[in-house]
JSON list of C-alpha atoms and ligand atoms in Angstrom, two decimals:
[
{"chain": "A", "resi": 1, "resn": "UNK", "atom": "CA", "xyz": [-1.82, -7.57, -18.10]},
{"chain": "A", "resi": 2, "resn": "UNK", "atom": "CA", "xyz": [0.88, -5.57, -15.17]},
{"chain": "A", "resi": 3, "resn": "UNK", "atom": "CA", "xyz": [1.59, -7.99, -13.11]},
{"chain": "A", "resi": 4, "resn": "UNK", "atom": "CA", "xyz": [1.23, -7.03, -9.48]},
{"chain": "A", "resi": 5, "resn": "UNK", "atom": "CA", "xyz": [2.44, -10.48, -7.33]},
{"chain": "A", "resi": 6, "resn": "UNK", "atom": "CA", "xyz": [5.46, -11.17, -7.74]},
{"chain": "A", "resi": 7, "resn": "UNK", "atom": "CA", "xyz": [7.38, -13.81, -5.63]},
{"chain": "A", "resi": 8, "resn": "UNK", "atom": "CA", "xyz": [10.31, -14.04, -4.01]},
{"chain": "A", "resi": 9, "resn": "UNK", "atom": "CA", "xyz": [12.00, -16.86, -3.05]},
{"chain": "A", "resi": 10, "resn": "UNK", "atom": "CA", "xyz": [14.42, -16.63, 0.21]},
{"chain": "A", "resi": 11, "resn": "UNK", "atom": "CA", "xyz": [17.58, -18.00, 2.11]},
{"chain": "A", "resi": 12, "resn": "UNK", "atom": "CA", "xyz": [17.26, -20.16, 5.02]},
{"chain": "A", "resi": 13, "resn": "UNK", "atom": "CA", "xyz": [19.33, -19.53, 7.14]},
{"chain": "A", "resi": 14, "resn": "UNK", "atom": "CA", "xyz": [21.06, -22.66, 6.53]},
{"chain": "A", "resi": 15, "resn": "UNK", "atom": "CA", "xyz": [17.96, -24.48, 6.27]},
{"chain": "A", "resi": 16, "resn": "UNK", "atom": "CA", "xyz": [17.68, -23.95, 9.77]},
{"chain": "A", "resi": 17, "resn": "UNK", "atom": "CA", "xyz": [15.26, -21.25, 9.46]},
{"chain": "A", "resi": 18, "resn": "UNK", "atom": "CA", "xyz": [11.91, -22.28, 11.78]},
{"chain": "A", "resi": 19, "resn": "UNK", "atom": "CA", "xyz": [8.61, -21.36, 10.50]},
{"chain": "A", "resi": 20, "resn": "UNK", "atom": "CA", "xyz": [7.29, -19.50, 11.89]},
{"chain": "A", "resi": 21, "resn": "UNK", "atom": "CA", "xyz": [4.77, -16.86, 10.48]},
{"chain": "A", "resi": 22, "resn": "UNK", "atom": "CA", "xyz": [5.47, -14.24, 8.43]},
{"chain": "A", "resi": 23, "resn": "UNK", "atom": "CA", "xyz": [4.73, -10.35, 8.68]},
{"chain": "A", "resi": 24, "resn": "UNK", "atom": "CA", "xyz": [2.48, -8.27, 6.61]},
{"chain": "A", "resi": 25, "resn": "UNK", "atom": "CA", "xyz": [3.74, -5.11, 5.95]},
{"chain": "A", "resi": 26, "resn": "UNK", "atom": "CA", "xyz": [2.47, -2.11, 4.17]},
{"chain": "A", "resi": 27, "resn": "UNK", "atom": "CA", "xyz": [3.69, 0.71, 2.12]},
{"chain": "A", "resi": 28, "resn": "UNK", "atom": "CA", "xyz": [0.93, 4.10, 2.44]},
{"chain": "A", "resi": 29, "resn": "UNK", "atom": "CA", "xyz": [0.65, 7.76, 0.89]},
{"chain": "A", "resi": 30, "resn": "UNK", "atom": "CA", "xyz": [-0.52, 9.62, -1.44]},
{"chain": "A", "resi": 31, "resn": "UNK", "atom": "CA", "xyz": [0.26, 8.74, -4.88]},
{"chain": "A", "resi": 32, "resn": "UNK", "atom": "CA", "xyz": [4.18, 9.65, -6.37]},
{"chain": "A", "resi": 33, "resn": "UNK", "atom": "CA", "xyz": [5.36, 9.38, -2.88]},
{"chain": "A", "resi": 34, "resn": "UNK", "atom": "CA", "xyz": [8.28, 6.89, -4.13]},
{"chain": "A", "resi": 35, "resn": "UNK", "atom": "CA", "xyz": [6.29, 3.44, -2.55]},
{"chain": "A", "resi": 36, "resn": "UNK", "atom": "CA", "xyz": [7.07, 1.35, -5.68]},
{"chain": "A", "resi": 37, "resn": "UNK", "atom": "CA", "xyz": [10.85, 2.17, -5.12]},
{"chain": "A", "resi": 38, "resn": "UNK", "atom": "CA", "xyz": [10.94, 1.56, -1.80]},
{"chain": "A", "resi": 39, "resn": "UNK", "atom": "CA", "xyz": [9.43, -1.26, -1.50]},
{"chain": "A", "resi": 40, "resn": "UNK", "atom": "CA", "xyz": [11.85, -3.04, -3.57]},
{"chain": "A", "resi": 41, "resn": "UNK", "atom": "CA", "xyz": [14.80, -2.07, -1.52]},
{"chain": "A", "resi": 42, "resn": "UNK", "atom": "CA", "xyz": [13.34, -3.39, 1.29]},
{"chain": "A", "resi": 43, "resn": "UNK", "atom": "CA", "xyz": [12.09, -5.93, -0.09]},
{"chain": "A", "resi": 44, "resn": "UNK", "atom": "CA", "xyz": [16.35, -6.41, -1.41]},
{"chain": "A", "resi": 45, "resn": "UNK", "atom": "CA", "xyz": [17.16, -6.94, 2.38]},
{"chain": "A", "resi": 46, "resn": "UNK", "atom": "CA", "xyz": [14.58, -9.04, 4.18]},
{"chain": "A", "resi": 47, "resn": "UNK", "atom": "CA", "xyz": [15.36, -11.68, 1.35]},
{"chain": "A", "resi": 48, "resn": "UNK", "atom": "CA", "xyz": [18.91, -10.77, 2.08]},
{"chain": "A", "resi": 49, "resn": "UNK", "atom": "CA", "xyz": [18.02, -11.85, 5.74]},
{"chain": "A", "resi": 50, "resn": "UNK", "atom": "CA", "xyz": [17.10, -15.16, 4.81]},
{"chain": "A", "resi": 51, "resn": "UNK", "atom": "CA", "xyz": [13.04, -14.04, 4.17]},
{"chain": "A", "resi": 52, "resn": "UNK", "atom": "CA", "xyz": [11.12, -15.15, 1.84]},
{"chain": "A", "resi": 53, "resn": "UNK", "atom": "CA", "xyz": [8.95, -12.15, 0.60]},
{"chain": "A", "resi": 54, "resn": "UNK", "atom": "CA", "xyz": [6.14, -12.02, -1.01]},
{"chain": "A", "resi": 55, "resn": "UNK", "atom": "CA", "xyz": [5.42, -8.16, -2.75]},
{"chain": "A", "resi": 56, "resn": "UNK", "atom": "CA", "xyz": [1.55, -7.34, -3.83]},
{"chain": "A", "resi": 57, "resn": "UNK", "atom": "CA", "xyz": [-0.28, -4.24, -4.89]},
{"chain": "A", "resi": 58, "resn": "UNK", "atom": "CA", "xyz": [-4.23, -3.12, -3.96]},
{"chain": "A", "resi": 59, "resn": "UNK", "atom": "CA", "xyz": [-5.95, -3.80, -5.96]},
{"chain": "A", "resi": 60, "resn": "UNK", "atom": "CA", "xyz": [-4.66, -6.05, -7.49]},
{"chain": "A", "resi": 61, "resn": "UNK", "atom": "CA", "xyz": [-3.38, -8.77, -6.97]},
{"chain": "A", "resi": 62, "resn": "UNK", "atom": "CA", "xyz": [-5.64, -11.84, -7.30]},
{"chain": "A", "resi": 63, "resn": "UNK", "atom": "CA", "xyz": [-7.94, -12.64, -10.43]},
{"chain": "A", "resi": 64, "resn": "UNK", "atom": "CA", "xyz": [-10.41, -11.46, -9.72]},
{"chain": "A", "resi": 65, "resn": "UNK", "atom": "CA", "xyz": [-8.58, -8.00, -7.54]},
{"chain": "A", "resi": 66, "resn": "UNK", "atom": "CA", "xyz": [-6.64, -7.67, -11.52]},
{"chain": "A", "resi": 67, "resn": "UNK", "atom": "CA", "xyz": [-10.82, -7.98, -12.88]},
{"chain": "A", "resi": 68, "resn": "UNK", "atom": "CA", "xyz": [-11.82, -5.31, -10.22]},
{"chain": "A", "resi": 69, "resn": "UNK", "atom": "CA", "xyz": [-7.88, -2.77, -10.53]},
{"chain": "A", "resi": 70, "resn": "UNK", "atom": "CA", "xyz": [-9.34, -2.71, -14.82]},
{"chain": "A", "resi": 71, "resn": "UNK", "atom": "CA", "xyz": [-12.74, -1.27, -13.45]},
{"chain": "A", "resi": 72, "resn": "UNK", "atom": "CA", "xyz": [-11.64, 0.52, -10.96]},
{"chain": "A", "resi": 73, "resn": "UNK", "atom": "CA", "xyz": [-8.77, 3.07, -12.19]},
{"chain": "A", "resi": 74, "resn": "UNK", "atom": "CA", "xyz": [-10.11, 3.22, -15.87]},
{"chain": "A", "resi": 75, "resn": "UNK", "atom": "CA", "xyz": [-10.40, 7.08, -16.12]},
{"chain": "A", "resi": 76, "resn": "UNK", "atom": "CA", "xyz": [-13.54, 5.92, -18.61]},
{"chain": "A", "resi": 77, "resn": "UNK", "atom": "CA", "xyz": [-15.49, 5.17, -16.30]},
{"chain": "A", "resi": 78, "resn": "UNK", "atom": "CA", "xyz": [-16.02, 9.01, -14.80]},
{"chain": "A", "resi": 79, "resn": "UNK", "atom": "CA", "xyz": [-19.79, 7.42, -13.71]},
{"chain": "A", "resi": 80, "resn": "UNK", "atom": "CA", "xyz": [-18.70, 6.15, -10.35]},
{"chain": "A", "resi": 81, "resn": "UNK", "atom": "CA", "xyz": [-20.72, 6.44, -7.65]},
{"chain": "A", "resi": 82, "resn": "UNK", "atom": "CA", "xyz": [-17.58, 6.64, -4.07]},
{"chain": "A", "resi": 83, "resn": "UNK", "atom": "CA", "xyz": [-19.80, 3.93, -2.76]},
{"chain": "A", "resi": 84, "resn": "UNK", "atom": "CA", "xyz": [-19.80, 1.88, -5.59]},
{"chain": "A", "resi": 85, "resn": "UNK", "atom": "CA", "xyz": [-15.34, 2.43, -5.31]},
{"chain": "A", "resi": 86, "resn": "UNK", "atom": "CA", "xyz": [-16.02, 1.64, -1.94]},
{"chain": "A", "resi": 87, "resn": "UNK", "atom": "CA", "xyz": [-17.30, -1.11, -2.65]},
{"chain": "A", "resi": 88, "resn": "UNK", "atom": "CA", "xyz": [-15.56, -2.56, -5.90]},
{"chain": "A", "resi": 89, "resn": "UNK", "atom": "CA", "xyz": [-11.87, -1.73, -3.36]},
{"chain": "A", "resi": 90, "resn": "UNK", "atom": "CA", "xyz": [-13.00, -3.88, -0.16]},
{"chain": "A", "resi": 91, "resn": "UNK", "atom": "CA", "xyz": [-14.19, -6.95, -2.71]},
{"chain": "A", "resi": 92, "resn": "UNK", "atom": "CA", "xyz": [-10.64, -6.97, -4.14]},
{"chain": "A", "resi": 93, "resn": "UNK", "atom": "CA", "xyz": [-8.76, -6.98, -0.68]},
{"chain": "A", "resi": 94, "resn": "UNK", "atom": "CA", "xyz": [-11.44, -9.63, 0.84]},
{"chain": "A", "resi": 95, "resn": "UNK", "atom": "CA", "xyz": [-9.54, -11.70, -2.69]},
{"chain": "A", "resi": 96, "resn": "UNK", "atom": "CA", "xyz": [-6.23, -10.72, -2.20]},
{"chain": "A", "resi": 97, "resn": "UNK", "atom": "CA", "xyz": [-6.24, -11.62, 2.16]},
{"chain": "A", "resi": 98, "resn": "UNK", "atom": "CA", "xyz": [-7.91, -15.28, 1.78]},
{"chain": "A", "resi": 99, "resn": "UNK", "atom": "CA", "xyz": [-6.60, -16.43, -1.53]},
{"chain": "A", "resi": 100, "resn": "UNK", "atom": "CA", "xyz": [-2.96, -14.96, -1.58]},
{"chain": "A", "resi": 101, "resn": "UNK", "atom": "CA", "xyz": [-1.99, -12.80, 1.99]},
{"chain": "A", "resi": 102, "resn": "UNK", "atom": "CA", "xyz": [-2.96, -15.49, 4.71]},
{"chain": "A", "resi": 103, "resn": "UNK", "atom": "CA", "xyz": [-2.06, -19.04, 3.81]},
{"chain": "A", "resi": 104, "resn": "UNK", "atom": "CA", "xyz": [1.72, -17.38, 2.72]},
{"chain": "A", "resi": 105, "resn": "UNK", "atom": "CA", "xyz": [1.99, -15.73, 6.02]},
{"chain": "A", "resi": 106, "resn": "UNK", "atom": "CA", "xyz": [0.78, -19.12, 7.45]},
{"chain": "A", "resi": 107, "resn": "UNK", "atom": "CA", "xyz": [3.46, -20.53, 5.38]},
{"chain": "A", "resi": 108, "resn": "UNK", "atom": "CA", "xyz": [6.18, -17.72, 7.14]},
{"chain": "A", "resi": 109, "resn": "UNK", "atom": "CA", "xyz": [6.70, -15.35, 4.04]},
{"chain": "A", "resi": 110, "resn": "UNK", "atom": "CA", "xyz": [6.86, -11.65, 4.93]},
{"chain": "A", "resi": 111, "resn": "UNK", "atom": "CA", "xyz": [4.16, -9.89, 2.58]},
{"chain": "A", "resi": 112, "resn": "UNK", "atom": "CA", "xyz": [4.77, -6.80, 1.41]},
{"chain": "A", "resi": 113, "resn": "UNK", "atom": "CA", "xyz": [1.71, -4.55, 0.41]},
{"chain": "A", "resi": 114, "resn": "UNK", "atom": "CA", "xyz": [2.03, -2.10, -2.08]},
{"chain": "A", "resi": 115, "resn": "UNK", "atom": "CA", "xyz": [-1.23, -0.03, -0.11]},
{"chain": "A", "resi": 116, "resn": "UNK", "atom": "CA", "xyz": [-3.91, -1.60, 2.66]},
{"chain": "A", "resi": 117, "resn": "UNK", "atom": "CA", "xyz": [-6.61, -0.51, 4.01]},
{"chain": "A", "resi": 118, "resn": "UNK", "atom": "CA", "xyz": [-5.13, 2.76, 5.08]},
{"chain": "A", "resi": 119, "resn": "UNK", "atom": "CA", "xyz": [-5.95, 3.39, 1.39]},
{"chain": "A", "resi": 120, "resn": "UNK", "atom": "CA", "xyz": [-9.34, 3.69, 1.97]},
{"chain": "A", "resi": 121, "resn": "UNK", "atom": "CA", "xyz": [-9.78, 5.43, 4.75]},
{"chain": "A", "resi": 122, "resn": "UNK", "atom": "CA", "xyz": [-7.65, 7.83, 3.28]},
{"chain": "A", "resi": 123, "resn": "UNK", "atom": "CA", "xyz": [-9.16, 7.88, -0.37]},
{"chain": "A", "resi": 124, "resn": "UNK", "atom": "CA", "xyz": [-13.24, 7.00, 0.21]},
{"chain": "A", "resi": 125, "resn": "UNK", "atom": "CA", "xyz": [-13.42, 8.29, 3.82]},
{"chain": "A", "resi": 126, "resn": "UNK", "atom": "CA", "xyz": [-11.24, 11.21, 3.97]},
{"chain": "A", "resi": 127, "resn": "UNK", "atom": "CA", "xyz": [-10.84, 11.92, 0.16]},
{"chain": "A", "resi": 128, "resn": "UNK", "atom": "CA", "xyz": [-14.90, 10.76, -1.39]},
{"chain": "A", "resi": 129, "resn": "UNK", "atom": "CA", "xyz": [-16.16, 11.87, 2.43]},
{"chain": "A", "resi": 130, "resn": "UNK", "atom": "CA", "xyz": [-17.58, 8.79, 3.31]},
{"chain": "A", "resi": 131, "resn": "UNK", "atom": "CA", "xyz": [-17.66, 7.88, 6.76]},
{"chain": "A", "resi": 132, "resn": "UNK", "atom": "CA", "xyz": [-15.19, 6.39, 8.38]},
{"chain": "A", "resi": 133, "resn": "UNK", "atom": "CA", "xyz": [-16.25, 4.45, 11.00]},
{"chain": "A", "resi": 134, "resn": "UNK", "atom": "CA", "xyz": [-17.94, 2.49, 7.97]},
{"chain": "A", "resi": 135, "resn": "UNK", "atom": "CA", "xyz": [-14.98, 2.04, 6.32]},
{"chain": "A", "resi": 136, "resn": "UNK", "atom": "CA", "xyz": [-13.66, 0.44, 9.47]},
{"chain": "A", "resi": 137, "resn": "UNK", "atom": "CA", "xyz": [-16.09, -2.19, 9.88]},
{"chain": "A", "resi": 138, "resn": "UNK", "atom": "CA", "xyz": [-15.80, -2.40, 5.71]},
{"chain": "A", "resi": 139, "resn": "UNK", "atom": "CA", "xyz": [-12.15, -3.13, 6.61]},
{"chain": "A", "resi": 140, "resn": "UNK", "atom": "CA", "xyz": [-12.64, -5.55, 9.25]},
{"chain": "A", "resi": 141, "resn": "UNK", "atom": "CA", "xyz": [-15.13, -7.36, 7.09]},
{"chain": "A", "resi": 142, "resn": "UNK", "atom": "CA", "xyz": [-12.56, -7.98, 4.10]},
{"chain": "A", "resi": 143, "resn": "UNK", "atom": "CA", "xyz": [-9.27, -8.51, 6.10]},
{"chain": "A", "resi": 144, "resn": "UNK", "atom": "CA", "xyz": [-11.49, -10.88, 8.49]},
{"chain": "A", "resi": 145, "resn": "UNK", "atom": "CA", "xyz": [-8.37, -10.30, 11.51]},
{"chain": "A", "resi": 146, "resn": "UNK", "atom": "CA", "xyz": [-5.47, -9.84, 9.57]},
{"chain": "A", "resi": 147, "resn": "UNK", "atom": "CA", "xyz": [-3.78, -6.80, 10.32]},
{"chain": "A", "resi": 148, "resn": "UNK", "atom": "CA", "xyz": [-0.63, -5.73, 9.03]},
{"chain": "A", "resi": 149, "resn": "UNK", "atom": "CA", "xyz": [2.77, -6.16, 11.58]},
{"chain": "A", "resi": 150, "resn": "UNK", "atom": "CA", "xyz": [3.46, -2.49, 9.96]},
{"chain": "A", "resi": 151, "resn": "UNK", "atom": "CA", "xyz": [3.04, 0.53, 7.88]},
{"chain": "A", "resi": 152, "resn": "UNK", "atom": "CA", "xyz": [5.17, 2.66, 6.44]},
{"chain": "A", "resi": 153, "resn": "UNK", "atom": "CA", "xyz": [3.66, 6.16, 5.78]},
{"chain": "A", "resi": 154, "resn": "UNK", "atom": "CA", "xyz": [5.77, 7.97, 3.15]},
{"chain": "A", "resi": 155, "resn": "UNK", "atom": "CA", "xyz": [5.15, 11.25, 3.25]},
{"chain": "A", "resi": 156, "resn": "UNK", "atom": "CA", "xyz": [7.03, 13.77, 0.22]},
{"chain": "A", "resi": 157, "resn": "UNK", "atom": "CA", "xyz": [6.68, 17.17, 0.05]},
{"chain": "A", "resi": 158, "resn": "UNK", "atom": "CA", "xyz": [3.77, 18.18, -2.35]},
{"chain": "A", "resi": 159, "resn": "UNK", "atom": "CA", "xyz": [6.13, 20.34, -4.40]},
{"chain": "A", "resi": 160, "resn": "UNK", "atom": "CA", "xyz": [7.65, 17.04, -5.70]},
{"chain": "A", "resi": 161, "resn": "UNK", "atom": "CA", "xyz": [5.26, 15.12, -5.10]},
{"chain": "A", "resi": 162, "resn": "UNK", "atom": "CA", "xyz": [3.35, 17.67, -7.95]},
{"chain": "A", "resi": 163, "resn": "UNK", "atom": "CA", "xyz": [6.17, 17.57, -10.98]},
{"chain": "A", "resi": 164, "resn": "UNK", "atom": "CA", "xyz": [6.02, 13.36, -9.99]},
{"chain": "A", "resi": 165, "resn": "UNK", "atom": "CA", "xyz": [2.73, 12.80, -11.25]},
{"chain": "A", "resi": 166, "resn": "UNK", "atom": "CA", "xyz": [2.63, 16.27, -13.75]},
{"chain": "A", "resi": 167, "resn": "UNK", "atom": "CA", "xyz": [5.57, 13.73, -14.98]},
{"chain": "A", "resi": 168, "resn": "UNK", "atom": "CA", "xyz": [2.76, 10.66, -15.28]},
{"chain": "A", "resi": 169, "resn": "UNK", "atom": "CA", "xyz": [0.14, 12.96, -17.30]},
{"chain": "A", "resi": 170, "resn": "UNK", "atom": "CA", "xyz": [2.42, 13.93, -19.73]},
{"chain": "A", "resi": 171, "resn": "UNK", "atom": "CA", "xyz": [3.14, 10.85, -20.78]},
{"chain": "A", "resi": 172, "resn": "UNK", "atom": "CA", "xyz": [-0.76, 9.77, -20.45]},
{"chain": "A", "resi": 173, "resn": "UNK", "atom": "CA", "xyz": [-0.43, 7.12, -17.99]},
{"chain": "A", "resi": 174, "resn": "UNK", "atom": "CA", "xyz": [-2.62, 8.77, -15.03]},
{"chain": "A", "resi": 175, "resn": "UNK", "atom": "CA", "xyz": [-5.71, 6.81, -13.94]},
{"chain": "A", "resi": 176, "resn": "UNK", "atom": "CA", "xyz": [-9.00, 7.91, -12.47]},
{"chain": "A", "resi": 177, "resn": "UNK", "atom": "CA", "xyz": [-7.75, 8.98, -9.51]},
{"chain": "A", "resi": 178, "resn": "UNK", "atom": "CA", "xyz": [-4.92, 10.68, -10.82]},
{"chain": "A", "resi": 179, "resn": "UNK", "atom": "CA", "xyz": [-6.71, 12.93, -12.06]},
{"chain": "A", "resi": 180, "resn": "UNK", "atom": "CA", "xyz": [-8.45, 13.77, -9.21]},
{"chain": "A", "resi": 181, "resn": "UNK", "atom": "CA", "xyz": [-8.34, 17.49, -8.58]},
{"chain": "A", "resi": 182, "resn": "UNK", "atom": "CA", "xyz": [-5.46, 19.09, -5.58]},
{"chain": "A", "resi": 183, "resn": "UNK", "atom": "CA", "xyz": [-8.23, 19.81, -2.79]},
{"chain": "A", "resi": 184, "resn": "UNK", "atom": "CA", "xyz": [-8.45, 15.48, -2.94]},
{"chain": "A", "resi": 185, "resn": "UNK", "atom": "CA", "xyz": [-5.41, 14.15, -2.68]},
{"chain": "A", "resi": 186, "resn": "UNK", "atom": "CA", "xyz": [-5.03, 17.58, 0.12]},
{"chain": "A", "resi": 187, "resn": "UNK", "atom": "CA", "xyz": [-7.67, 15.25, 2.62]},
{"chain": "A", "resi": 188, "resn": "UNK", "atom": "CA", "xyz": [-6.37, 12.28, 1.61]},
{"chain": "A", "resi": 189, "resn": "UNK", "atom": "CA", "xyz": [-3.01, 13.23, 3.39]},
{"chain": "A", "resi": 190, "resn": "UNK", "atom": "CA", "xyz": [-4.90, 14.49, 5.93]},
{"chain": "A", "resi": 191, "resn": "UNK", "atom": "CA", "xyz": [-6.50, 11.25, 6.03]},
{"chain": "A", "resi": 192, "resn": "UNK", "atom": "CA", "xyz": [-3.15, 9.65, 7.00]},
{"chain": "A", "resi": 193, "resn": "UNK", "atom": "CA", "xyz": [-1.72, 11.58, 9.03]},
{"chain": "A", "resi": 194, "resn": "UNK", "atom": "CA", "xyz": [-4.47, 11.01, 11.00]},
{"chain": "A", "resi": 195, "resn": "UNK", "atom": "CA", "xyz": [-4.58, 7.62, 11.10]},
{"chain": "A", "resi": 196, "resn": "UNK", "atom": "CA", "xyz": [-0.17, 7.67, 12.18]},
{"chain": "A", "resi": 197, "resn": "UNK", "atom": "CA", "xyz": [-1.74, 9.76, 14.70]},
{"chain": "A", "resi": 198, "resn": "UNK", "atom": "CA", "xyz": [-4.43, 7.71, 15.94]},
{"chain": "A", "resi": 199, "resn": "UNK", "atom": "CA", "xyz": [-2.24, 4.34, 15.71]},
{"chain": "A", "resi": 200, "resn": "UNK", "atom": "CA", "xyz": [1.59, 5.23, 15.91]},
{"chain": "A", "resi": 201, "resn": "UNK", "atom": "CA", "xyz": [2.60, 0.98, 17.36]},
{"chain": "A", "resi": 202, "resn": "UNK", "atom": "CA", "xyz": [1.41, -0.14, 13.94]},
{"chain": "A", "resi": 203, "resn": "UNK", "atom": "CA", "xyz": [1.93, 2.98, 11.22]},
{"chain": "A", "resi": 204, "resn": "UNK", "atom": "CA", "xyz": [5.74, 5.35, 11.23]},
{"chain": "A", "resi": 205, "resn": "UNK", "atom": "CA", "xyz": [5.10, 7.49, 9.27]},
{"chain": "A", "resi": 206, "resn": "UNK", "atom": "CA", "xyz": [8.73, 8.22, 7.22]},
{"chain": "A", "resi": 207, "resn": "UNK", "atom": "CA", "xyz": [9.67, 11.76, 5.20]},
{"chain": "A", "resi": 208, "resn": "UNK", "atom": "CA", "xyz": [10.70, 10.98, 1.70]},
{"chain": "A", "resi": 209, "resn": "UNK", "atom": "CA", "xyz": [14.82, 12.14, 1.40]},
{"chain": "A", "resi": 210, "resn": "UNK", "atom": "CA", "xyz": [16.12, 13.19, -1.34]},
{"chain": "A", "resi": 211, "resn": "UNK", "atom": "CA", "xyz": [18.05, 10.25, -1.67]},
{"chain": "A", "resi": 212, "resn": "UNK", "atom": "CA", "xyz": [16.15, 7.35, -1.85]},
{"chain": "A", "resi": 213, "resn": "UNK", "atom": "CA", "xyz": [18.80, 5.24, -0.53]},
{"chain": "A", "resi": 214, "resn": "UNK", "atom": "CA", "xyz": [18.37, 7.95, 3.03]},
{"chain": "A", "resi": 215, "resn": "UNK", "atom": "CA", "xyz": [15.10, 6.58, 3.21]},
{"chain": "A", "resi": 216, "resn": "UNK", "atom": "CA", "xyz": [15.39, 3.70, 2.40]},
{"chain": "A", "resi": 217, "resn": "UNK", "atom": "CA", "xyz": [17.55, 3.16, 5.56]},
{"chain": "A", "resi": 218, "resn": "UNK", "atom": "CA", "xyz": [15.01, 5.05, 7.78]},
{"chain": "A", "resi": 219, "resn": "UNK", "atom": "CA", "xyz": [12.84, 2.10, 6.81]},
{"chain": "A", "resi": 220, "resn": "UNK", "atom": "CA", "xyz": [15.36, -0.74, 7.57]},
{"chain": "A", "resi": 221, "resn": "UNK", "atom": "CA", "xyz": [15.30, 0.74, 11.19]},
{"chain": "A", "resi": 222, "resn": "UNK", "atom": "CA", "xyz": [11.92, 1.10, 11.32]},
{"chain": "A", "resi": 223, "resn": "UNK", "atom": "CA", "xyz": [11.42, -2.79, 10.21]},
{"chain": "A", "resi": 224, "resn": "UNK", "atom": "CA", "xyz": [14.93, -3.68, 12.57]},
{"chain": "A", "resi": 225, "resn": "UNK", "atom": "CA", "xyz": [13.57, -2.31, 15.20]},
{"chain": "A", "resi": 226, "resn": "UNK", "atom": "CA", "xyz": [9.99, -2.78, 15.56]},
{"chain": "A", "resi": 227, "resn": "UNK", "atom": "CA", "xyz": [9.75, -6.80, 13.83]},
{"chain": "A", "resi": 228, "resn": "UNK", "atom": "CA", "xyz": [13.25, -8.16, 13.95]},
{"chain": "B", "resi": 1, "resn": "TYD", "atom": "P1", "xyz": [-2.20, 2.74, -7.75]},
{"chain": "B", "resi": 1, "resn": "TYD", "atom": "O1", "xyz": [-1.80, 3.01, -10.11]},
{"chain": "B", "resi": 1, "resn": "TYD", "atom": "O2", "xyz": [-1.91, 1.11, -7.48]},
{"chain": "B", "resi": 1, "resn": "TYD", "atom": "O3", "xyz": [-1.29, 4.14, -7.30]},
{"chain": "B", "resi": 1, "resn": "TYD", "atom": "P2", "xyz": [0.03, 4.02, -6.64]},
{"chain": "B", "resi": 1, "resn": "TYD", "atom": "O4", "xyz": [1.18, 4.33, -8.13]},
{"chain": "B", "resi": 1, "resn": "TYD", "atom": "O5", "xyz": [-0.94, 6.26, -6.92]},
{"chain": "B", "resi": 1, "resn": "TYD", "atom": "O6", "xyz": [-0.17, 3.27, -5.72]},
{"chain": "B", "resi": 1, "resn": "TYD", "atom": "O7", "xyz": [-3.57, 3.30, -8.00]},
{"chain": "B", "resi": 1, "resn": "TYD", "atom": "C1", "xyz": [-3.99, 2.59, -7.21]},
{"chain": "B", "resi": 1, "resn": "TYD", "atom": "C2", "xyz": [-5.30, 4.06, -6.81]},
{"chain": "B", "resi": 1, "resn": "TYD", "atom": "O8", "xyz": [-6.08, 3.73, -5.68]},
{"chain": "B", "resi": 1, "resn": "TYD", "atom": "C3", "xyz": [-4.33, 4.84, -5.91]},
{"chain": "B", "resi": 1, "resn": "TYD", "atom": "O9", "xyz": [-4.79, 6.43, -6.58]},
{"chain": "B", "resi": 1, "resn": "TYD", "atom": "C4", "xyz": [-5.00, 5.21, -4.69]},
{"chain": "B", "resi": 1, "resn": "TYD", "atom": "C5", "xyz": [-6.34, 4.48, -4.91]},
{"chain": "B", "resi": 1, "resn": "TYD", "atom": "N1", "xyz": [-6.93, 3.45, -3.59]},
{"chain": "B", "resi": 1, "resn": "TYD", "atom": "C6", "xyz": [-8.04, 3.85, -3.13]},
{"chain": "B", "resi": 1, "resn": "TYD", "atom": "O10", "xyz": [-8.28, 5.18, -3.45]},
{"chain": "B", "resi": 1, "resn": "TYD", "atom": "N2", "xyz": [-8.84, 2.95, -1.49]},
{"chain": "B", "resi": 1, "resn": "TYD", "atom": "C7", "xyz": [-8.32, 1.64, -1.65]},
{"chain": "B", "resi": 1, "resn": "TYD", "atom": "O11", "xyz": [-8.31, 1.54, -0.75]},
{"chain": "B", "resi": 1, "resn": "TYD", "atom": "C8", "xyz": [-7.00, 1.32, -2.81]},
{"chain": "B", "resi": 1, "resn": "TYD", "atom": "C9", "xyz": [-6.19, 0.51, -2.02]},
{"chain": "B", "resi": 1, "resn": "TYD", "atom": "C10", "xyz": [-6.75, 2.63, -3.23]}
]
């Protein structure tokens, strides 16, 4: 089983760091936008500053969530309805928040999540066409008041993204959602952009640069100015 939960314990500032609540940072974007690489850069940066960090991915991160993830991504389940899909994502989230995210934040850990509730608005709302207001209500129920302090939306030019996804496809690594048509993915991208427009104080949109390090620098700047 792929492990989706990585715990990193950072150094304290000379053992003197007062225990403050941690921050929740989420990464969003269409499949193949380079989130995983950028999360690793940010995680290294935060640890170099002495923070304890925890890296999660959605859906997953708990025993129950990993079981749900297998159901959600299995390409054989072509009969899955959009409503079933929605409830499964929300169920995995409800478990992750209560079992892992909240206790970690309370211990002062900075939690970085590869996807979170915005993905449900973008994929199940804009992509599948389910009622966005209803999804926001379900998100609230699942999250129970735990909202990201900062969300990085990674944007990637369409042709670079298509090339990455084609590679995954050729390697046989495509899952049930990867094989959705381009029109679906366009709608998902529109959804993410709409979220960024609606919540500029939480969501910052960053264009992936040719150099990964340059993108990482832009992300660090945002984290520094907004959270540190
Ligand atoms: P994953 O392999 O983690 O994809 P990626 O590397 O692109 O993040 O698979 C997660 C898939 O689930 C991805 O296609 C996005 C989708 N998804 C939703 O449709 N709704 C959601 O709420 C979440 C969290 C993910």
